[in-house]
PDB file of C-alpha atoms in Angstrom:
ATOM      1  CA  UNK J   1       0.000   0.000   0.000  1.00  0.00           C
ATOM      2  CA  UNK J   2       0.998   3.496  -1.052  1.00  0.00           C
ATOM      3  CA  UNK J   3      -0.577   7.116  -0.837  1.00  0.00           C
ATOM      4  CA  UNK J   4      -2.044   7.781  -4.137  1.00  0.00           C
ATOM      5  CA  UNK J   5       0.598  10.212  -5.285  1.00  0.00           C
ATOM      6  CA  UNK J   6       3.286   8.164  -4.484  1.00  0.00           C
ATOM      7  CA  UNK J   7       2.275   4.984  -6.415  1.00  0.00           C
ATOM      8  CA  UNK J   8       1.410   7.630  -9.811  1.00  0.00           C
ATOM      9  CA  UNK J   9       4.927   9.009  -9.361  1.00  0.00           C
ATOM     10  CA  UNK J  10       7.067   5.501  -9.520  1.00  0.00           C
ATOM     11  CA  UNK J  11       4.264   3.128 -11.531  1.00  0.00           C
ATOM     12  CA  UNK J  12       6.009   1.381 -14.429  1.00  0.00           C
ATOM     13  CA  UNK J  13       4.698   0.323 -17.847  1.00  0.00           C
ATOM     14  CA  UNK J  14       1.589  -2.615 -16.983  1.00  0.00           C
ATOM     15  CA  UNK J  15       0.957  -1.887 -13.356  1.00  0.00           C
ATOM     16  CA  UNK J  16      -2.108  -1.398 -11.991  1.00  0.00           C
ATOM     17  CA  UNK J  17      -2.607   0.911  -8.908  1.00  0.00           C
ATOM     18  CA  UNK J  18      -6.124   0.357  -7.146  1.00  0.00           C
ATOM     19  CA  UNK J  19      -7.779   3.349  -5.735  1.00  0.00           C
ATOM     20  CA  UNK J  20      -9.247   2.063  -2.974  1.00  0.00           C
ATOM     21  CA  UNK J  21     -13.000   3.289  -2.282  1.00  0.00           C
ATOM     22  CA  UNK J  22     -13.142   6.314   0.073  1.00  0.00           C
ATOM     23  CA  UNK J  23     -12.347  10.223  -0.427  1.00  0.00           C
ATOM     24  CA  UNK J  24      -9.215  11.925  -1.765  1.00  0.00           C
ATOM     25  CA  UNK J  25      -8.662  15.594  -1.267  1.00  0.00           C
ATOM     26  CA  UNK J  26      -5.347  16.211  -2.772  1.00  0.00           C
ATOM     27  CA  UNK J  27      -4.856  17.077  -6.343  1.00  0.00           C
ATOM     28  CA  UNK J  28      -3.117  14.069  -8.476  1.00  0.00           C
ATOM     29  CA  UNK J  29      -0.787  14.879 -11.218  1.00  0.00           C
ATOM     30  CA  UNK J  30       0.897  12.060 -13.012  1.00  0.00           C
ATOM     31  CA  UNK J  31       3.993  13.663 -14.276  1.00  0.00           C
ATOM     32  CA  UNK J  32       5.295  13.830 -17.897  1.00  0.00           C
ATOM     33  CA  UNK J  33       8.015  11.608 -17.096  1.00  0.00           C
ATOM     34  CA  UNK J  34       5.794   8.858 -15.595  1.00  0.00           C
ATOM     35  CA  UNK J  35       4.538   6.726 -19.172  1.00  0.00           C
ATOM     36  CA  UNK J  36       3.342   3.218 -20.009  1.00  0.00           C
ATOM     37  CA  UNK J  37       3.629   1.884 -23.303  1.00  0.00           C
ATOM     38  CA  UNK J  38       1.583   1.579 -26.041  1.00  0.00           C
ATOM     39  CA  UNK J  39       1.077  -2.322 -25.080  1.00  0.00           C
ATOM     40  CA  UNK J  40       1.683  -2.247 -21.555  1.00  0.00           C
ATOM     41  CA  UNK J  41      -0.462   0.785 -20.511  1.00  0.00           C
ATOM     42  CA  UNK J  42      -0.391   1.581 -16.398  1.00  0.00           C
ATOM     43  CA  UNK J  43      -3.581   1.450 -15.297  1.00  0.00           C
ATOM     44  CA  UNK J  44      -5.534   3.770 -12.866  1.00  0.00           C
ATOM     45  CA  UNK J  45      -8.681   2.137 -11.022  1.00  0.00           C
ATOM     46  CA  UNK J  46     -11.452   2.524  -8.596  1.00  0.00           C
ATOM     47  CA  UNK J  47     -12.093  -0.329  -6.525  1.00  0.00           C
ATOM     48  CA  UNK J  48     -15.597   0.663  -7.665  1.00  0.00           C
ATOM     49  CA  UNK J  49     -17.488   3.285  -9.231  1.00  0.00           C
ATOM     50  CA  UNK J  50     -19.497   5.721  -7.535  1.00  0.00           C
ATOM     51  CA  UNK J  51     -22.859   6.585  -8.509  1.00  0.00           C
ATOM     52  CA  UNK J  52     -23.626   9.584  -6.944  1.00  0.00           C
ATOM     53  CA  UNK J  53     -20.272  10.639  -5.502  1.00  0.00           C
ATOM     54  CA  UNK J  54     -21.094   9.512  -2.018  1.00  0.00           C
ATOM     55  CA  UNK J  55     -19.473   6.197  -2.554  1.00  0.00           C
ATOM     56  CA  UNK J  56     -16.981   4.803  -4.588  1.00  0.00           C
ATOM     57  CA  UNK J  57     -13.439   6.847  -4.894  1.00  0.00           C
ATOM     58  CA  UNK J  58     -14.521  10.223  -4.817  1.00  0.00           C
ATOM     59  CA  UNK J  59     -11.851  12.660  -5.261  1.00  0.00           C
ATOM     60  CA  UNK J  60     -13.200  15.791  -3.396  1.00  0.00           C
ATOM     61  CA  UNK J  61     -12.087  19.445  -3.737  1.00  0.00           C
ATOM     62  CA  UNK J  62      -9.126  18.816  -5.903  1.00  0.00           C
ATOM     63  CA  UNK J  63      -8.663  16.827  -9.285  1.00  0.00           C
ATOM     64  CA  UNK J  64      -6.324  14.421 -11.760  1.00  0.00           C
ATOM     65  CA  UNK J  65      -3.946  16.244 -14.137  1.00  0.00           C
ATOM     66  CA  UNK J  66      -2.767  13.697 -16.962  1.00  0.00           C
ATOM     67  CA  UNK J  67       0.640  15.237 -17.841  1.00  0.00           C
ATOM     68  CA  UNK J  68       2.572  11.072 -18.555  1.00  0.00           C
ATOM     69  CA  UNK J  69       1.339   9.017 -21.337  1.00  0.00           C
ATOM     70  CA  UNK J  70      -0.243   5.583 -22.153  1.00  0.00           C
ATOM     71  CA  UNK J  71      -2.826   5.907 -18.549  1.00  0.00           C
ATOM     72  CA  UNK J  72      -6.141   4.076 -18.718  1.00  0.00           C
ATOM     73  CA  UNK J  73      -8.133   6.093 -15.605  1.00  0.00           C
ATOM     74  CA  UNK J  74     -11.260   3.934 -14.888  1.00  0.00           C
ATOM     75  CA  UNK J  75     -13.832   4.624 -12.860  1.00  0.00           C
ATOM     76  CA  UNK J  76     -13.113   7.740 -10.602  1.00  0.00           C
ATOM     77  CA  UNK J  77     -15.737  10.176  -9.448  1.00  0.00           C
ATOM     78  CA  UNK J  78     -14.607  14.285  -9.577  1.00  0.00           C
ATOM     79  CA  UNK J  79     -16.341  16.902  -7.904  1.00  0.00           C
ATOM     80  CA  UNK J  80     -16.083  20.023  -6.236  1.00  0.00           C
ATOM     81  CA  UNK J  81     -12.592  20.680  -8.190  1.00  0.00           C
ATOM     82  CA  UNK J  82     -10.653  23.687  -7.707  1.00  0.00           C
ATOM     83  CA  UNK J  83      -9.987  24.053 -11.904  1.00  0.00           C
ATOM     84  CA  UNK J  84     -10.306  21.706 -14.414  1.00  0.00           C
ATOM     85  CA  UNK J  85     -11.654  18.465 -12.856  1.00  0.00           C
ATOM     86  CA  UNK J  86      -9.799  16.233 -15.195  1.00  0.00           C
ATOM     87  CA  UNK J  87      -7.283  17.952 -17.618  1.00  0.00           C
ATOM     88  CA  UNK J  88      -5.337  15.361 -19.985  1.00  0.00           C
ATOM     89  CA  UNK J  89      -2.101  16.774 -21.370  1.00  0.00           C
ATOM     90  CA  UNK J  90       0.237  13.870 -22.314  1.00  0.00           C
ATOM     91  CA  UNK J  91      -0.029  11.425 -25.134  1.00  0.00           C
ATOM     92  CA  UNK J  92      -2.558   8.176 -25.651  1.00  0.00           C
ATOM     93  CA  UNK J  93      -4.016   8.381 -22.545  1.00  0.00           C
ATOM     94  CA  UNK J  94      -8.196   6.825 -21.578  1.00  0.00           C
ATOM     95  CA  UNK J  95     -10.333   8.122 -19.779  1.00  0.00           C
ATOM     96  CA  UNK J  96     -13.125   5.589 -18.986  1.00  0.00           C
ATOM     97  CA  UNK J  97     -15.880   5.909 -16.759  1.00  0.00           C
ATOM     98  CA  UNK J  98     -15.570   8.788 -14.844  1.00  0.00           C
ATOM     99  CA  UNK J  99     -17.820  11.578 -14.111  1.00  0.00           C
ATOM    100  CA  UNK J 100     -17.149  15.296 -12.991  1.00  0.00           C
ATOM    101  CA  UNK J 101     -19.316  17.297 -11.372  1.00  0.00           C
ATOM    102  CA  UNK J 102     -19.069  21.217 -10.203  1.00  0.00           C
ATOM    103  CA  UNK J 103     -15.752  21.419 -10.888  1.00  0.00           C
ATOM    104  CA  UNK J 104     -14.762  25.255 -10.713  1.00  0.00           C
ATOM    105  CA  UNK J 105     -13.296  25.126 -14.954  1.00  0.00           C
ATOM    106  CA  UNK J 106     -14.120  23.102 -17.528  1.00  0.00           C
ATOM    107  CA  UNK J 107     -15.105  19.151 -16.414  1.00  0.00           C
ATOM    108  CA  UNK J 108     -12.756  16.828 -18.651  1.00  0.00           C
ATOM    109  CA  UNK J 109     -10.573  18.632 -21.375  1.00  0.00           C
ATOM    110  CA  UNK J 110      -7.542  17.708 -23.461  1.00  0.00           C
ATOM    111  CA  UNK J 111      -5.241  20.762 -23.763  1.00  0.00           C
ATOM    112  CA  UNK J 112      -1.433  21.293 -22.979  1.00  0.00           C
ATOM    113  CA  UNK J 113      -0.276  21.894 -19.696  1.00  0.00           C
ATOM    114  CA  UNK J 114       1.216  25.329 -18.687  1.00  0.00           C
ATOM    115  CA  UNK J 115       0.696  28.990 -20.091  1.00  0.00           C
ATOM    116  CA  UNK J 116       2.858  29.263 -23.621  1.00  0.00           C
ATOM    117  CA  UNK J 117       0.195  29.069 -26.382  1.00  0.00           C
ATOM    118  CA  UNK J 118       2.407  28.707 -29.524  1.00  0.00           C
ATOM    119  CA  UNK J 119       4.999  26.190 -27.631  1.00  0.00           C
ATOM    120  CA  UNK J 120       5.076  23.176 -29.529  1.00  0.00           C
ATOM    121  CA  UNK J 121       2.276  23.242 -31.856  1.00  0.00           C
ATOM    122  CA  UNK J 122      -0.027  21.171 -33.519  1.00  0.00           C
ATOM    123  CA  UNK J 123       2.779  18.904 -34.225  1.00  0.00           C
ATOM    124  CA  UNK J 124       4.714  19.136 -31.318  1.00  0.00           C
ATOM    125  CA  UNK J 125       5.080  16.509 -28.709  1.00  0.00           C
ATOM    126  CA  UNK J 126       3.863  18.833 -26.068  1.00  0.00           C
ATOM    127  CA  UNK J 127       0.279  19.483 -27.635  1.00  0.00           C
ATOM    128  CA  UNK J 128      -2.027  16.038 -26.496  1.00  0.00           C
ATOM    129  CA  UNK J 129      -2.418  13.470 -29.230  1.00  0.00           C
ATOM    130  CA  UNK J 130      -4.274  10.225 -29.076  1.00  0.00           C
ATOM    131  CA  UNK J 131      -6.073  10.514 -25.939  1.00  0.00           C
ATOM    132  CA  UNK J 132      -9.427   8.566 -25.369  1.00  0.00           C
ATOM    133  CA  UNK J 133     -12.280  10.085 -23.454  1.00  0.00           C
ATOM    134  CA  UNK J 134     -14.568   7.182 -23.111  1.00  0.00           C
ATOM    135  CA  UNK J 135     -18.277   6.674 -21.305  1.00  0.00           C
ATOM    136  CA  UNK J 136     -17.685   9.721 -19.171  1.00  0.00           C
ATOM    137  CA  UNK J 137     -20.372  12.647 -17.443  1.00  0.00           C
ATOM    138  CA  UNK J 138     -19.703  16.154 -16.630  1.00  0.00           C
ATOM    139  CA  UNK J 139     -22.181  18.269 -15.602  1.00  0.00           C
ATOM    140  CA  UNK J 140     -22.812  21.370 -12.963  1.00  0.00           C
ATOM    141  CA  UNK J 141     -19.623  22.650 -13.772  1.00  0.00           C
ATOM    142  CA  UNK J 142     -18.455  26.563 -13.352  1.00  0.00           C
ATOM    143  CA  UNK J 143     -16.391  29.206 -13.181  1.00  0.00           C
ATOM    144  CA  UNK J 144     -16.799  32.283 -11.306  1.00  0.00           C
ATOM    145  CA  UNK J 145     -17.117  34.470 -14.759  1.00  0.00           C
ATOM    146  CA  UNK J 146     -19.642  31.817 -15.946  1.00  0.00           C
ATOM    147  CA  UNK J 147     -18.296  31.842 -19.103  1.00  0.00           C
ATOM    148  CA  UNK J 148     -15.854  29.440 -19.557  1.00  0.00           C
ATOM    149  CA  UNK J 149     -16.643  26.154 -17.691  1.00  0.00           C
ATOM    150  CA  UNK J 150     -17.581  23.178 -20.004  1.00  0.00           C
ATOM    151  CA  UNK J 151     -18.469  19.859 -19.870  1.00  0.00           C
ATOM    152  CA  UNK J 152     -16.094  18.355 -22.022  1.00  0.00           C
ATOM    153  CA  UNK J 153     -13.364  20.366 -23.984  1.00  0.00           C
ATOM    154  CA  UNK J 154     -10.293  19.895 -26.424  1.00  0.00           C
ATOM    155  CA  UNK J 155      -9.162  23.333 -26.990  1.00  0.00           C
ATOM    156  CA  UNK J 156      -6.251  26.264 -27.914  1.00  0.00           C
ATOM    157  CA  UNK J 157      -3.733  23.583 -27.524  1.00  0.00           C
ATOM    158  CA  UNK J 158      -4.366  20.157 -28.361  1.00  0.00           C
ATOM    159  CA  UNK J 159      -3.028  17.983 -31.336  1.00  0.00           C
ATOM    160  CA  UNK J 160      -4.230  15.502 -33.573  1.00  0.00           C
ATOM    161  CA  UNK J 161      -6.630  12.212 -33.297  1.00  0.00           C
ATOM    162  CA  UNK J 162      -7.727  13.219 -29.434  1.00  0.00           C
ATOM    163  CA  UNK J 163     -12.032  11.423 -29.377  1.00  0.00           C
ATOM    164  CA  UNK J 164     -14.451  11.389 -27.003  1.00  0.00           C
ATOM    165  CA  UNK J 165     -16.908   8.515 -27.287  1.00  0.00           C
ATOM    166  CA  UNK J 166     -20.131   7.442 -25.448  1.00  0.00           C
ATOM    167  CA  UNK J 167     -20.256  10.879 -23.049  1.00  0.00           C
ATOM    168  CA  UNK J 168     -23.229  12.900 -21.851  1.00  0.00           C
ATOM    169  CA  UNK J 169     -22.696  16.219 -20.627  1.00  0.00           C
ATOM    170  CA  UNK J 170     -25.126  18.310 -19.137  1.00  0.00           C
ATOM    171  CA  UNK J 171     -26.136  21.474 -16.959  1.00  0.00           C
ATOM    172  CA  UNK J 172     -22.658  23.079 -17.903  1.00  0.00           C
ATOM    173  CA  UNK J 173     -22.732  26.919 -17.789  1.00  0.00           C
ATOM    174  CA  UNK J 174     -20.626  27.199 -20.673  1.00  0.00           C
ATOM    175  CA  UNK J 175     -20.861  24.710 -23.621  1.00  0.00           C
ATOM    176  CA  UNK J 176     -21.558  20.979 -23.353  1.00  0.00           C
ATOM    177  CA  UNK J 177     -18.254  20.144 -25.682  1.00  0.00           C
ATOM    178  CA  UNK J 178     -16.000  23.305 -26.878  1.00  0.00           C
ATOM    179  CA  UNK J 179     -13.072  22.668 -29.656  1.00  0.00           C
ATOM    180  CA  UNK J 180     -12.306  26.659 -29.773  1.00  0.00           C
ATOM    181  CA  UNK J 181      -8.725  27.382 -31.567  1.00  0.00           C
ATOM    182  CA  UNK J 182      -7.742  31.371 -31.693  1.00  0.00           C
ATOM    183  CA  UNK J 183      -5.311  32.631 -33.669  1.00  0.00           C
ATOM    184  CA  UNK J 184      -2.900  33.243 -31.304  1.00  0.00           C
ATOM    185  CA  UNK J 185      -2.128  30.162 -30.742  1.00  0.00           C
ATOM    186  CA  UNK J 186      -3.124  28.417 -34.356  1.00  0.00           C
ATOM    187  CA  UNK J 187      -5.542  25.630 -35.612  1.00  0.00           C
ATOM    188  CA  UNK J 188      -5.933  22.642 -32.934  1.00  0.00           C
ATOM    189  CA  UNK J 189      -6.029  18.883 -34.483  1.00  0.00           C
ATOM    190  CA  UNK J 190      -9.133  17.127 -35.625  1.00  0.00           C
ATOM    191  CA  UNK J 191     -11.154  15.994 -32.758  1.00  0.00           C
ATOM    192  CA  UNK J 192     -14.236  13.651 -33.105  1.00  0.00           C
ATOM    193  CA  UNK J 193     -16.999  12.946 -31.178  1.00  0.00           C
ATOM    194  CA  UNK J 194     -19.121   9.823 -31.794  1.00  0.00           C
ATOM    195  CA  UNK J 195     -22.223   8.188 -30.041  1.00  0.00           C
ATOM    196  CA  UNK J 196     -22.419  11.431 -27.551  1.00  0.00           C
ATOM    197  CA  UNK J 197     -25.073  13.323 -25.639  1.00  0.00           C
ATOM    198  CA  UNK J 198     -25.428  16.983 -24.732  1.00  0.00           C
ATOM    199  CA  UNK J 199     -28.196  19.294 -22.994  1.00  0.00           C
ATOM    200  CA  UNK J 200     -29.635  21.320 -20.758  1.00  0.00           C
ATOM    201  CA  UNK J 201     -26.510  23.586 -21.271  1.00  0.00           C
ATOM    202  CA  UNK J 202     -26.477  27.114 -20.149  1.00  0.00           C
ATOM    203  CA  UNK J 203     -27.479  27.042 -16.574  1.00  0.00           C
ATOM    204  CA  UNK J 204     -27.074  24.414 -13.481  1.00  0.00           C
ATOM    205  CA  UNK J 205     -29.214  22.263 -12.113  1.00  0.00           C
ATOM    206  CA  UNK J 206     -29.185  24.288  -9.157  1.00  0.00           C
ATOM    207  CA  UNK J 207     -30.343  27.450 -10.923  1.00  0.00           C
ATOM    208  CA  UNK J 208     -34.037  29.162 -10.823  1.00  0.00           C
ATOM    209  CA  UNK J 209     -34.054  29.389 -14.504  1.00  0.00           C
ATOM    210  CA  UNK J 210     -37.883  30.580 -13.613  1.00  0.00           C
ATOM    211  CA  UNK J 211     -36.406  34.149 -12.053  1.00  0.00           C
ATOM    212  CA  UNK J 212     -36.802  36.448 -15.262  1.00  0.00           C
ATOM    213  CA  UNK J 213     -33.695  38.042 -14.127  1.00  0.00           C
ATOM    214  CA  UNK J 214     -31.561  34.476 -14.529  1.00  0.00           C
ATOM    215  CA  UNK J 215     -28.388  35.132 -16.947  1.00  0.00           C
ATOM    216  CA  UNK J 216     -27.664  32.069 -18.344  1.00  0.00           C
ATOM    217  CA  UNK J 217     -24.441  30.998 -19.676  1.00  0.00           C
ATOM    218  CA  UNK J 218     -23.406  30.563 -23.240  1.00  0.00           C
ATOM    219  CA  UNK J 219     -25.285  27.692 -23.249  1.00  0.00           C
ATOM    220  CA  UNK J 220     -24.242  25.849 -26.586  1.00  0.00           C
ATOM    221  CA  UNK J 221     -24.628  21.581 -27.011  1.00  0.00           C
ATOM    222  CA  UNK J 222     -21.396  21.211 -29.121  1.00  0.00           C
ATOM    223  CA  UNK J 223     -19.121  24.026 -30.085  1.00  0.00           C
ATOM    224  CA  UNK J 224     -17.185  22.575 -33.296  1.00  0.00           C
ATOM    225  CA  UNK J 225     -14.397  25.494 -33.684  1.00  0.00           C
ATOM    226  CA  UNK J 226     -13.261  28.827 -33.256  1.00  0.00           C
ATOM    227  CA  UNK J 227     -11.270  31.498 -34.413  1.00  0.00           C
ATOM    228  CA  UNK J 228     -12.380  30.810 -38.039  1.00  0.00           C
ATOM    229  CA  UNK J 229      -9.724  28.508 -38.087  1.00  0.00           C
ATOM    230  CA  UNK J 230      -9.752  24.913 -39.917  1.00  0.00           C
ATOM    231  CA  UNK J 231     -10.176  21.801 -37.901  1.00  0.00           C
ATOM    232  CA  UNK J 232     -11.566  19.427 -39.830  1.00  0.00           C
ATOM    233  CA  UNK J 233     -13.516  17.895 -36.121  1.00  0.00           C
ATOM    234  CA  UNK J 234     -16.346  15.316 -37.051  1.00  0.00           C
ATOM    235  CA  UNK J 235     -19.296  14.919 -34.638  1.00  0.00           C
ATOM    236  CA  UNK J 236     -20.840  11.369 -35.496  1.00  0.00           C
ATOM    237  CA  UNK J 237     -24.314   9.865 -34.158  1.00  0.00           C
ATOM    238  CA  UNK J 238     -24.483  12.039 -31.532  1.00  0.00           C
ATOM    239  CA  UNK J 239     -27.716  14.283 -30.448  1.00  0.00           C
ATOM    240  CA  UNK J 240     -28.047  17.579 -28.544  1.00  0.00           C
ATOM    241  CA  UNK J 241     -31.374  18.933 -27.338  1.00  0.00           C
ATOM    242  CA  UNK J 242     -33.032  21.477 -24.827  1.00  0.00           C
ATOM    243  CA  UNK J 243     -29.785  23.878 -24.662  1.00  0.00           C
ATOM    244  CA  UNK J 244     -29.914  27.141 -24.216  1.00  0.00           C
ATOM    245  CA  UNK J 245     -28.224  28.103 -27.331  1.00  0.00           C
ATOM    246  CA  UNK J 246     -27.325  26.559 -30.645  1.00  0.00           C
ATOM    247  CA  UNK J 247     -27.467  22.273 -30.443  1.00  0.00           C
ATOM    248  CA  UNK J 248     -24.522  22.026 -33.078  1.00  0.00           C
ATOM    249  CA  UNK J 249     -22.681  25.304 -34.377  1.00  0.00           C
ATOM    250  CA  UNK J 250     -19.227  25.193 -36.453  1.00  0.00           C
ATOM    251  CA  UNK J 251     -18.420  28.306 -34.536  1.00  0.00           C
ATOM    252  CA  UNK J 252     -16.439  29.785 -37.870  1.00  0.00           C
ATOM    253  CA  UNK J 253     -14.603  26.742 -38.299  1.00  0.00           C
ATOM    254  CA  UNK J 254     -15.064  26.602 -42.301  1.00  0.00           C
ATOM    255  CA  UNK J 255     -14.886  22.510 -42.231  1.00  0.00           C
ATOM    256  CA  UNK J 256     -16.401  20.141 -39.385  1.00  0.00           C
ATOM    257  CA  UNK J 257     -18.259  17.106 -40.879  1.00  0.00           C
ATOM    258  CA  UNK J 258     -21.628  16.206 -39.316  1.00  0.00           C
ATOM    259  CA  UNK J 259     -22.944  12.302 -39.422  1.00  0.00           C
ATOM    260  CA  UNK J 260     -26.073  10.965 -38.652  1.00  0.00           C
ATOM    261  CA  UNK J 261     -26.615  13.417 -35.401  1.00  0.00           C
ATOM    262  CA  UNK J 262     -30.112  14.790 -34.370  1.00  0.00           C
ATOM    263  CA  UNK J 263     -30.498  18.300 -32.541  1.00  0.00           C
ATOM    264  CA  UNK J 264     -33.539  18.775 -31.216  1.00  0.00           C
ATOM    265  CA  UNK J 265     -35.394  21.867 -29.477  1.00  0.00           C
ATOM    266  CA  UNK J 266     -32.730  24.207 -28.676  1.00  0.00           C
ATOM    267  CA  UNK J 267     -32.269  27.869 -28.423  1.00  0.00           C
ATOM    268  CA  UNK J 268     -35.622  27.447 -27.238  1.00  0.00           C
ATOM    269  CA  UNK J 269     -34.451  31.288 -24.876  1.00  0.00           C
ATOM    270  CA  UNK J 270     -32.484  32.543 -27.467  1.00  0.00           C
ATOM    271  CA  UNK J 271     -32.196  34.114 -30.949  1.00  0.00           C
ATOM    272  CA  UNK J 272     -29.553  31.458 -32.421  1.00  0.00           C
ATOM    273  CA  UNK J 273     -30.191  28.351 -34.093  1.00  0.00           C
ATOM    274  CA  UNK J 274     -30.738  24.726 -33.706  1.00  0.00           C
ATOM    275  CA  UNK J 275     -27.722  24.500 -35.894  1.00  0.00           C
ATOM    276  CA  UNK J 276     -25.414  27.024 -37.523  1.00  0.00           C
ATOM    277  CA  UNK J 277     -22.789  27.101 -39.725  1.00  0.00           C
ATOM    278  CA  UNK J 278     -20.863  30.368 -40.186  1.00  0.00           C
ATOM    279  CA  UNK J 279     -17.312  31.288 -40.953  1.00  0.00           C
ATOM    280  CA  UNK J 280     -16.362  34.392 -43.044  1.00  0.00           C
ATOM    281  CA  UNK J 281     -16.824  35.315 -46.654  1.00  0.00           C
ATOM    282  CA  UNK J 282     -12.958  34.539 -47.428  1.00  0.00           C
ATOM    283  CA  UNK J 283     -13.081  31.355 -45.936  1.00  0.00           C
ATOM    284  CA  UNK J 284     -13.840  28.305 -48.121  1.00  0.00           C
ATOM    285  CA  UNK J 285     -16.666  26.733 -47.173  1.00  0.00           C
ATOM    286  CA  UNK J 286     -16.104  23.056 -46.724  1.00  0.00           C
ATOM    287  CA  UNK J 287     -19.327  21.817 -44.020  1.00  0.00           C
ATOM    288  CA  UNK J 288     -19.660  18.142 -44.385  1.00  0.00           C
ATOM    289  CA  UNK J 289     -23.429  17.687 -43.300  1.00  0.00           C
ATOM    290  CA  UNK J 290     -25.227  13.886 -44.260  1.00  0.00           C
ATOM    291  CA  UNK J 291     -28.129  12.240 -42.193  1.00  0.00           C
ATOM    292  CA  UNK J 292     -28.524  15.495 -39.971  1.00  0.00           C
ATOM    293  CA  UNK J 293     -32.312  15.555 -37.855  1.00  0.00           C
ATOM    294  CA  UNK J 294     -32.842  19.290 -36.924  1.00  0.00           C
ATOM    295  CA  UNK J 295     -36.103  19.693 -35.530  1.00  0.00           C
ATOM    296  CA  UNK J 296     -37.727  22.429 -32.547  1.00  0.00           C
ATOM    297  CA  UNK J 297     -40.855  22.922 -30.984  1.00  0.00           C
ATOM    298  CA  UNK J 298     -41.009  26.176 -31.243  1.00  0.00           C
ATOM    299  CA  UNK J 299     -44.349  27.643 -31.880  1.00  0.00           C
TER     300      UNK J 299
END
């Protein structure tokens, strides 16, 4: 038996560390130099999942930062995080059943860690390639500006072939998923998302959206792009409904691809649309869109 940061700082490629059930309040970071291998990943798990974040391993107050490669996290339960509940910034890492909850940033996002936009690149082996996020929640999560907290993110500074697959995020006061890229910092790699669920975004689930003085967050289901830059991000059988602002929007990016998705009854409090695609005039416009269901019950 070891505390939990002392096992993540000496694991070696195929070891398992067990989180026993109970509460953790210190933040885990599993340093760049700590790595499995692509076929002998080190594997993170909770003796068993929590389904409510009373049970289970429950990490409390803090959070995991994913800085090594080749980790498979299973199972853990985040909430009440300081920043971003779960940030992933190495290489080929999965993240597999875990759910965030009112985590004080953004819930689960892929981005690199530190404060140097440009360093690296798209290409660079300090922008996050590979990773998996895999049958996760977020939800209830944000910041004290309430505009920037989302459910699920891969944004400014991540590379290529990062996926999230089989989430649901919810009740985010920013966006549900957010792939923004700004110039600053240049075009981000081609994320997908396949088989995912967002809504309800915009407001909390502890909010009186009933006070007609509530200011509700940006609200969008999935936020494709950014900075009118090129991504190329797919978003594949997924659906979005009952946010408060657009279900799907490209968000300028000139080229996302949209399969087989259905966005239902947003912007139902808003102006925007139930999907939008915009970028400017110079731009070439390269929208993908086959087997799309866009439908609202507006009156």
């Amino acid at each position: 038996p070891l505390d939990i940061n002392t096992a993540v700082s000496y694991a070696q490629p195929g070891q398992t560390i067990l989180m026993k059930n109970g509460v953790y309040d210190k933040w885990i970071t599993i340093n760049r130099s700590v790595c499995g291998t692509a076929d002998k990943p080190i594997n993170l798990v909770a003796e068993s999942i929590s389904t409510d974040g009373t049970d289970g391993v429950v990490l409390s107050g803090a959070g995991l930062t994913v800085i090594g490669s080749y980790w498979h996290v299973y199972g853990l339960y985040v909430k009440d995080s300081s920043g971003i509940g779960i940030q992933v910034s190495g290489n080929y890492n999965t993240i597999d059943m875990c759910t965030v909850n009112h985590a004080a940033n953004s819930g689960i996002q892929i981005s690199r860690n530190g404060g140097a936009d440009n360093y690296a690149g798209i290409q660079g082996k300090l922008w996050p390639t590979g990773n998996l996020i895999k049958n996760c929640e977020s939800f209830d999560n944000c910041d004290a500006g309430r505009n920037d907290a989302d459910g699920f993110a891969a944004k400014l500074t991540c590379g290529n072939g990062n996926k999230f697959y089989g989430c649901i995020s919810h009740h985010n006061i920013d966006d549900g998923w957010d792939l923004y890229a700004k110039s600053v910092s240049g075009e981000i790699g081609l994320v997908t998302i396949e088989n995912c669920v967002a809504y309800n975004n915009g407001w909390l689930t502890t909010d009186d959206i009933t006070d007609a003085n509530y200011e509700y967050g940006e609200g969008n289901g999935f936020k494709l792009g950014g900075g009118y830059l090129k991504g190329g991000h797919v978003l594949k059988n997924s659906i979005t409904f009952d946010n408060h602002a657009k279900g799907i929007t490209s968000n300028s990016c000139p080229d996302i691809k949209i399969y087989d998705c259905t966005s239902y009854n947003n912007s139902i409090n808003n102006s925007a649309y139930n999907v939008g695609l915009n970028t400017k005039d110079s731009n070439k416009k390269e929208w993908v869109v086959n087997g799309l269901i866009s439908i609202n019950n507006e009156k």
